[in-house]
Coordinates of N, CA and C and ligand atoms in Angstrom, one line a residue:
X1 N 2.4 -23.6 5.6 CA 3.4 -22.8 4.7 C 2.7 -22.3 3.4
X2 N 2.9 -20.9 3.3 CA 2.6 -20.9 2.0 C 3.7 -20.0 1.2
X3 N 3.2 -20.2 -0.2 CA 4.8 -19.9 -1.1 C 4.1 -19.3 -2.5
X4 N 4.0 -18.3 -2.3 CA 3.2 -17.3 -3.4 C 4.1 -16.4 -4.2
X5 N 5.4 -16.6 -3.9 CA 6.2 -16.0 -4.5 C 6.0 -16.4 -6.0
X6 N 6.0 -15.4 -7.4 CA 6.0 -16.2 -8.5 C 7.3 -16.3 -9.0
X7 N 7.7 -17.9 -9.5 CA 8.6 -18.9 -9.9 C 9.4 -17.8 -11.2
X8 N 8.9 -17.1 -12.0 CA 10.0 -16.4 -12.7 C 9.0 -15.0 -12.5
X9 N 9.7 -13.7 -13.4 CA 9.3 -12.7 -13.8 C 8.2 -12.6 -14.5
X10 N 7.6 -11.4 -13.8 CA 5.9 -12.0 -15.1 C 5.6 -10.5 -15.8
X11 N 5.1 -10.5 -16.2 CA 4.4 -9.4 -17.2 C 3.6 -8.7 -16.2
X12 N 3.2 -7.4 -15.8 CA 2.8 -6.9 -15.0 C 0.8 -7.4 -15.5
X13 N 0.6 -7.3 -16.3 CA -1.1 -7.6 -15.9 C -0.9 -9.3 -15.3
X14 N -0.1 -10.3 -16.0 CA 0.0 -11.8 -15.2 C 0.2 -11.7 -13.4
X15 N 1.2 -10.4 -13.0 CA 2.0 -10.6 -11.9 C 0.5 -9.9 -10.8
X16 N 0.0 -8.5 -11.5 CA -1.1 -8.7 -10.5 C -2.3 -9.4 -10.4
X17 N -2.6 -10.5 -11.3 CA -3.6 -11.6 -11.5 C -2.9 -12.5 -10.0
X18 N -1.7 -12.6 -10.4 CA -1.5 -14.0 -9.4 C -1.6 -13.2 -8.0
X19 N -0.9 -11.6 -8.2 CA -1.0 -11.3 -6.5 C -2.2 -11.2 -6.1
X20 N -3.5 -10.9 -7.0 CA -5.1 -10.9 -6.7 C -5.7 -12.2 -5.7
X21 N -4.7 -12.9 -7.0 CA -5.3 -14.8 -6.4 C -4.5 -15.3 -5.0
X22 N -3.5 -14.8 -4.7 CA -2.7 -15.0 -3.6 C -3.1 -14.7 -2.3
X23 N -3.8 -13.1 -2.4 CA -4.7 -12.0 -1.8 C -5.8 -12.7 -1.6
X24 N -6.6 -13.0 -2.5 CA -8.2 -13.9 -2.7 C -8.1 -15.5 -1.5
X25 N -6.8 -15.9 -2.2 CA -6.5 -17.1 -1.0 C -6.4 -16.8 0.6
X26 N -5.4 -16.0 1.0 CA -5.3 -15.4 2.2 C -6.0 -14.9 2.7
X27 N -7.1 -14.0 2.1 CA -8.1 -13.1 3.0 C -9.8 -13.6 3.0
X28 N -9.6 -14.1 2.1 CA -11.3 -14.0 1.7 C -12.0 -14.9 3.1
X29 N -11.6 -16.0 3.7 CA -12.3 -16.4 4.7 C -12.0 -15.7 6.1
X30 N -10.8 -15.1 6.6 CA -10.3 -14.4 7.2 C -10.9 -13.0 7.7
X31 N -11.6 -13.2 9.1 CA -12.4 -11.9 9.6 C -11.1 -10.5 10.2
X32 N -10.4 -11.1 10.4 CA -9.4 -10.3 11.3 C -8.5 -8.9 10.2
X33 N -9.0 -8.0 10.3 CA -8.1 -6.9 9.6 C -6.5 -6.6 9.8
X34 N -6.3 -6.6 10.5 CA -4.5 -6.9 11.2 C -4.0 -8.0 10.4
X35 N -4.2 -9.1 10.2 CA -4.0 -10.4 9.9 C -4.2 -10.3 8.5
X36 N -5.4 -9.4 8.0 CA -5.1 -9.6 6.2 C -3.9 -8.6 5.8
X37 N -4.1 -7.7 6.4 CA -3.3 -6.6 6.3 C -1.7 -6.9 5.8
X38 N -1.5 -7.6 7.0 CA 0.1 -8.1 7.5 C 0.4 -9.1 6.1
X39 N -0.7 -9.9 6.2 CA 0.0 -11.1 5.0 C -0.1 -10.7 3.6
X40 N -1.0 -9.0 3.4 CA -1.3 -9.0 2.1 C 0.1 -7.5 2.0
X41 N 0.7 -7.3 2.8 CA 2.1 -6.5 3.0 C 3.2 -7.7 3.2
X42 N 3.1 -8.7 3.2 CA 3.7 -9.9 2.8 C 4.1 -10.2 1.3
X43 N 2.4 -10.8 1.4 CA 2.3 -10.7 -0.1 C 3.1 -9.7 -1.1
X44 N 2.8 -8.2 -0.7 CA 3.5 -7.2 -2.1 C 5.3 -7.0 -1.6
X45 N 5.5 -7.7 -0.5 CA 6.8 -7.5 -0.9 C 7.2 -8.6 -1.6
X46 N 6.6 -9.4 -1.5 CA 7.2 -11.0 -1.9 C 7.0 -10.9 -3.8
X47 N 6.1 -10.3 -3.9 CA 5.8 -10.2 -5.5 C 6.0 -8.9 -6.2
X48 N 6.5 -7.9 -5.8 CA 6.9 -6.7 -6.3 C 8.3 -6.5 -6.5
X49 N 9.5 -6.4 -7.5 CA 10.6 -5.9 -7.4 C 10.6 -4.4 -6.8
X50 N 12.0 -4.5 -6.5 CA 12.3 -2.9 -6.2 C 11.5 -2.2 -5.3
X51 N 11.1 -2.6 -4.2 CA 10.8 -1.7 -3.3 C 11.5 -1.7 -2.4
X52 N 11.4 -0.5 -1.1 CA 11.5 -0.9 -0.2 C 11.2 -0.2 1.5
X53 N 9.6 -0.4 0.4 CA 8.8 -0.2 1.7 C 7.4 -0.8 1.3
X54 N 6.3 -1.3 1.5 CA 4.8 -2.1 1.2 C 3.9 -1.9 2.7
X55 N 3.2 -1.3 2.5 CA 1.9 -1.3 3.7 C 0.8 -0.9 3.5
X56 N 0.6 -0.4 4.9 CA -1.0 0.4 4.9 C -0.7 1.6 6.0
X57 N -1.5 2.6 6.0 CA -1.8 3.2 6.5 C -3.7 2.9 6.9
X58 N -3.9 2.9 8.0 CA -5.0 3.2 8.3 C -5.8 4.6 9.0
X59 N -6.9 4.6 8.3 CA -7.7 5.8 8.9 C -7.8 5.7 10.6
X60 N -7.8 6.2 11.4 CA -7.6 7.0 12.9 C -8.0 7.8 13.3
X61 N -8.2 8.0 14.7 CA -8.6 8.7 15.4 C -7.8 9.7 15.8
X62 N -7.4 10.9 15.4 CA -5.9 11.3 15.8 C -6.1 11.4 17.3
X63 N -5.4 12.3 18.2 CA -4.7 12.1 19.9 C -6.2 13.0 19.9
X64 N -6.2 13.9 19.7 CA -7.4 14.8 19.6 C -9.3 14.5 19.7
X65 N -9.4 13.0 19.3 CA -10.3 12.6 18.8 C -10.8 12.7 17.3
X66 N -10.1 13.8 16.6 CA -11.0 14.0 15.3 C -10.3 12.7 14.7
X67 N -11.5 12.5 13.6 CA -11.1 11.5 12.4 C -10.3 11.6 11.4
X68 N -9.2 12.2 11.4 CA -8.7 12.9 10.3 C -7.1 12.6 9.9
X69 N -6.5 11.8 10.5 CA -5.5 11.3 10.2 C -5.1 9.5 10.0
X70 N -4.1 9.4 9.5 CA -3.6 7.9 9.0 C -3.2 7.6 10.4
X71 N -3.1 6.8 10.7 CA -1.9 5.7 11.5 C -1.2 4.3 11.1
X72 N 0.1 4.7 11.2 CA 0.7 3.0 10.6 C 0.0 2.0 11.1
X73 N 0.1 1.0 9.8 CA -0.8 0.0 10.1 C 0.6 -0.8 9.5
X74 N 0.2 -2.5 9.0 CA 1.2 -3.4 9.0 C 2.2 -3.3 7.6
X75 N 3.3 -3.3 7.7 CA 4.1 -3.3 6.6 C 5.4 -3.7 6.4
X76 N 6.2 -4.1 5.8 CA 7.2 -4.6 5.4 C 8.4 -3.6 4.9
X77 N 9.4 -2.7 5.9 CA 10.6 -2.5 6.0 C 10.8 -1.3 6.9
X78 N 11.5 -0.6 6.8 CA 12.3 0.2 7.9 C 11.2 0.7 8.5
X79 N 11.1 1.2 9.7 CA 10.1 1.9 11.1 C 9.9 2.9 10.3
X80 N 8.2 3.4 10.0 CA 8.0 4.8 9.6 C 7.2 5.6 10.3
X81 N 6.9 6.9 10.2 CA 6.3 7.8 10.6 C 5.1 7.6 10.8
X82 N 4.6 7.3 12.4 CA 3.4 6.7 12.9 C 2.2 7.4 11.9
X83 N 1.9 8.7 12.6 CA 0.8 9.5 12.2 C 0.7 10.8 11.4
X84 N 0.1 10.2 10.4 CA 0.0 11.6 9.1 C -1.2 12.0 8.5
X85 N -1.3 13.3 9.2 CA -2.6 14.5 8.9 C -3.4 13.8 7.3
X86 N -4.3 14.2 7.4 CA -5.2 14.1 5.9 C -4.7 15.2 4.9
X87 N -4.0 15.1 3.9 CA -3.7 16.5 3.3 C -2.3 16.7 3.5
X88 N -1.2 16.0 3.9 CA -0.2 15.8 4.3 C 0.8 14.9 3.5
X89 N 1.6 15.1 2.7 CA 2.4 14.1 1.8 C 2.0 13.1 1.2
X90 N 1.8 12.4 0.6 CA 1.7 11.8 -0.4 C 0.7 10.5 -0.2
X91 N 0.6 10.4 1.2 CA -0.4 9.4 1.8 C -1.3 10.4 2.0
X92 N -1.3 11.1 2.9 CA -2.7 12.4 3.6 C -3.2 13.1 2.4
X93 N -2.7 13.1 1.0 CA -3.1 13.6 -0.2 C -4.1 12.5 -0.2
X94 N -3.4 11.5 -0.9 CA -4.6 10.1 -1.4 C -5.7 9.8 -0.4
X95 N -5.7 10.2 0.7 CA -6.7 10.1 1.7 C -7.8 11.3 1.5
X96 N -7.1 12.0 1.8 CA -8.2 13.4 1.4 C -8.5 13.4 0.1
X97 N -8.4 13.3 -1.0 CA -9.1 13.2 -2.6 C -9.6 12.1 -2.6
X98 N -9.0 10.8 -2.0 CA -10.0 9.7 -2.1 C -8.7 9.3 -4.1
X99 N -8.2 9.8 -4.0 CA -7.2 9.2 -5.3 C -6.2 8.8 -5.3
X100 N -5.8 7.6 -6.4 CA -4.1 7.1 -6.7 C -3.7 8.5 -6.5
X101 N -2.1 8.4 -6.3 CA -1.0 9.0 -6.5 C 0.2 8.5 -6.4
X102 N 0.7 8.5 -8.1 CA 1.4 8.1 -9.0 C 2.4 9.4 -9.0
X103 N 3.8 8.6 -7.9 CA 4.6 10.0 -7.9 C 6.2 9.7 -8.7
X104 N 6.3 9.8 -9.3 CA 7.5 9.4 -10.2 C 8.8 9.9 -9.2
X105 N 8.9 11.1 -8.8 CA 10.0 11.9 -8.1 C 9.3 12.3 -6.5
X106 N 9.7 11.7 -5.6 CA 9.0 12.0 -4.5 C 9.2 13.5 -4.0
X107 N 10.8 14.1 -4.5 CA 11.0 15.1 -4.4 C 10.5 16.1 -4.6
X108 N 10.0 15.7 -5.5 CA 9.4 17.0 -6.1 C 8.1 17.0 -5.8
X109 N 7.3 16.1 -4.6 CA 6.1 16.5 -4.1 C 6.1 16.9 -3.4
X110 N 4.9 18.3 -3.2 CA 4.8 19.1 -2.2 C 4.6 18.3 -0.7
X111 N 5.2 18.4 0.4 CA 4.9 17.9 1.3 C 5.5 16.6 2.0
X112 N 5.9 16.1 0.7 CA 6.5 15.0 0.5 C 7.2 14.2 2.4
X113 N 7.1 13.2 2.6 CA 7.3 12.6 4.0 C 8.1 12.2 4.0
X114 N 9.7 11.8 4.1 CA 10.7 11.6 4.4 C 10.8 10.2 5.2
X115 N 10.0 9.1 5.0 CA 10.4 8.0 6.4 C 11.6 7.3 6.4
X116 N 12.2 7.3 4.8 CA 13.3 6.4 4.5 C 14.3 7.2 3.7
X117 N 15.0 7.8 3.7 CA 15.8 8.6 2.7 C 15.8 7.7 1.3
X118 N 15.7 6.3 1.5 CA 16.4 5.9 0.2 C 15.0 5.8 -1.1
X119 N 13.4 6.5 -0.5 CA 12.4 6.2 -1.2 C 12.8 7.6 -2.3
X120 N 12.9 7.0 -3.3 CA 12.8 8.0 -4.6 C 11.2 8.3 -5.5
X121 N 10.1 6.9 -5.4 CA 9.6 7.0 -6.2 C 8.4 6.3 -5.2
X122 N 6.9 6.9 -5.4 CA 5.9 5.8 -4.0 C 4.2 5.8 -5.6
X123 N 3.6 5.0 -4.9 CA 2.4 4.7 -5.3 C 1.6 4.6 -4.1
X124 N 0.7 5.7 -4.0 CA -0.5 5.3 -2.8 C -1.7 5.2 -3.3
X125 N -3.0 4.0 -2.7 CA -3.7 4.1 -3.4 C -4.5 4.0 -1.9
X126 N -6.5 4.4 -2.4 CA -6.6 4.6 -1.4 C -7.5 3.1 -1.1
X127 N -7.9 3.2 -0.1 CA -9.0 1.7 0.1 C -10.3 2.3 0.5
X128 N -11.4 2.1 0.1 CA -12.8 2.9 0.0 C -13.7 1.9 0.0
X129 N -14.6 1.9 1.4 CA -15.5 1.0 2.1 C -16.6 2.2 1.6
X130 N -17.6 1.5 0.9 CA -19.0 2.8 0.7 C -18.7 3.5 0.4
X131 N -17.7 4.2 -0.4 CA -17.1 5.3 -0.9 C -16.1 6.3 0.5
X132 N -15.7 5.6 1.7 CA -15.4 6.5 2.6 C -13.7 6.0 2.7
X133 N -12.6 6.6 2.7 CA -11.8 6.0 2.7 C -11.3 5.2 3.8
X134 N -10.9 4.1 4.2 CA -10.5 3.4 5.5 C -9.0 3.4 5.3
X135 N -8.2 3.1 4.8 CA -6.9 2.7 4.8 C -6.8 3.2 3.5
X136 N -5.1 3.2 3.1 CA -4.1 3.9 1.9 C -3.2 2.4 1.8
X137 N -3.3 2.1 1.1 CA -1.9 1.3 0.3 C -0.9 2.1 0.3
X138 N 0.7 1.7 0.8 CA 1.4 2.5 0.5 C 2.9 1.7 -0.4
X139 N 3.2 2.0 -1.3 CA 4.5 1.3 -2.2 C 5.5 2.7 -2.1
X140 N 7.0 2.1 -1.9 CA 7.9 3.0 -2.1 C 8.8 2.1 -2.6
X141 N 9.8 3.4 -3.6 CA 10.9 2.2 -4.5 C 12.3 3.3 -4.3
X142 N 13.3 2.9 -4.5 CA 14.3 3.6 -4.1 C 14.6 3.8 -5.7
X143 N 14.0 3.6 -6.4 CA 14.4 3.6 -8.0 C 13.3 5.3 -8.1
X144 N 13.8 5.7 -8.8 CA 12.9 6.6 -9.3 C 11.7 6.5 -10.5
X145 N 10.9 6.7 -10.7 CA 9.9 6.5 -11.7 C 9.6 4.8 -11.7
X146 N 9.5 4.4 -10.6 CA 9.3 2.9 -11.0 C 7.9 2.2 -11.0
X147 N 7.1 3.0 -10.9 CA 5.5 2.2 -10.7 C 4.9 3.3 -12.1
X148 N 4.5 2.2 -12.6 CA 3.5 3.0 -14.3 C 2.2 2.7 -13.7
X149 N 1.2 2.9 -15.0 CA -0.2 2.9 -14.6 C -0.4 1.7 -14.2
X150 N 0.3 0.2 -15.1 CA -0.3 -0.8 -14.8 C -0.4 -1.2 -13.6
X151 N 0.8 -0.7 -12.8 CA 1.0 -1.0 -11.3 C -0.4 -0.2 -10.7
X152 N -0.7 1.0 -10.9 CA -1.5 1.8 -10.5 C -2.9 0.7 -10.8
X153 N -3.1 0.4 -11.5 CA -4.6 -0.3 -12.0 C -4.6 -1.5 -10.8
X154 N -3.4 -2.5 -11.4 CA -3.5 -3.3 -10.2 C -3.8 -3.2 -8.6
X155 N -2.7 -2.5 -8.3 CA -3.0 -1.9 -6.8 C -4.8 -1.5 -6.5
X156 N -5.1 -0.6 -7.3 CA -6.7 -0.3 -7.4 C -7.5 -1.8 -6.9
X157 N -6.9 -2.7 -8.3 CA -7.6 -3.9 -7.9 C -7.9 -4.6 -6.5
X158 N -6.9 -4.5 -5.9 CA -6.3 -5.3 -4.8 C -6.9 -4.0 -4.0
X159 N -6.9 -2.7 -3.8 CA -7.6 -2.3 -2.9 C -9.6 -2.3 -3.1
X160 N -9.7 -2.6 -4.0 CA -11.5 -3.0 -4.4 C -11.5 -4.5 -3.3
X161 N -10.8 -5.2 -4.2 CA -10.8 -6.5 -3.2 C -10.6 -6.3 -1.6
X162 N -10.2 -5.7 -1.2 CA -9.7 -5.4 0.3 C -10.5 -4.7 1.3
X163 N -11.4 -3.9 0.4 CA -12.3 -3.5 0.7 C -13.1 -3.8 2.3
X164 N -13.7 -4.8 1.9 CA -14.8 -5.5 3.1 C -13.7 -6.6 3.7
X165 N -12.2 -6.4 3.6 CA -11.5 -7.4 4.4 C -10.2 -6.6 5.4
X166 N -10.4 -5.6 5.4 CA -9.6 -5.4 6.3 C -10.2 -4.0 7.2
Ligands
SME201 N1 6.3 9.0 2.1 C1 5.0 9.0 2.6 C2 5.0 8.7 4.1 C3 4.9 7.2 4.4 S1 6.4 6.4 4.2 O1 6.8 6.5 2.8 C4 6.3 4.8 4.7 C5 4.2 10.2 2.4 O2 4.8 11.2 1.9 O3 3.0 10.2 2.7

């Protein structure tokens, strides 16, 4: 059993110190990518207010064979949209620039992906093995404007660390 939930409210640099260390516990001896994946989309729902959606997207082979699209990978809430182009809403952007994207109004992004009506506000960040992206973090909040930089930094953190683990 493990219980990584933190005991009260924390200050956003404390809250992603502990989700780092929680992350660092769970994955670091763990070869299996599916398995870090899952418990480290565990992990961000269990320590994140206000979401309600936490995953990954992984890089794929689309139907075609090219390399150029996401496929859902493990995450925590409603069924979403399997497979999304490089260059495509708000995940297929952070894929293709290889950058955060810090969307305060999801509406108002071009492209924008629809999986849950109730997502108002997302943070994607990307995950970069050798500089090549492999997987996208994906956070969605039904709150509008709810992820600031600090969340943005953190997340960064946690995908550096994830790196060579999933
Ligand atoms: N909204 C995302 C799609 C993924 S879901 O939110 C889980 C996007 O525009 O890329």
């Amino acid at each position: 059993m493990y219980d990584f939930k933190p005991a009260t409210p924390l200050a956003p640099e404390e809250l992603y110190r502990e989700l780092l260390a929680a992350t660092d516990a769970l994955t670091a001896d763990e070869p299996d990518s599916v398995a870090n994946m899952a418990n480290v989309a565990a992990l961000l729902w269990e320590f994140l207010p206000d979401l309600n959606w936490a995953g990954f997207y992984r890089v794929g082979a689309a139907k075609n064979g090219a390399v150029d699209e996401l496929v859902l990978g493990p995450f925590v809430g409603r069924p979403a949209c399997i497979r999304i182009p490089f260059g495509t809403g708000v995940c297929g952007t952070a894929a293709q620039s290889r950058a955060t994207q810090l969307v305060a109004d999801v509406h108002a992004f071009p492209g924008h992906i629809a999986c849950d009506a109730a997502s108002q506000s997302e943070l994607v960040v990307p995950v970069l093995r050798d500089g090549v992206v492999v997987a996208v973090i994906d956070l969605d909040s039904p709150s509008p404007a709810r992820f600031a930089e600090a969340d943005a930094a953190g997340i960064e953190a946690l995908a550096a660390m994830l790196s060579a683990r999933i």
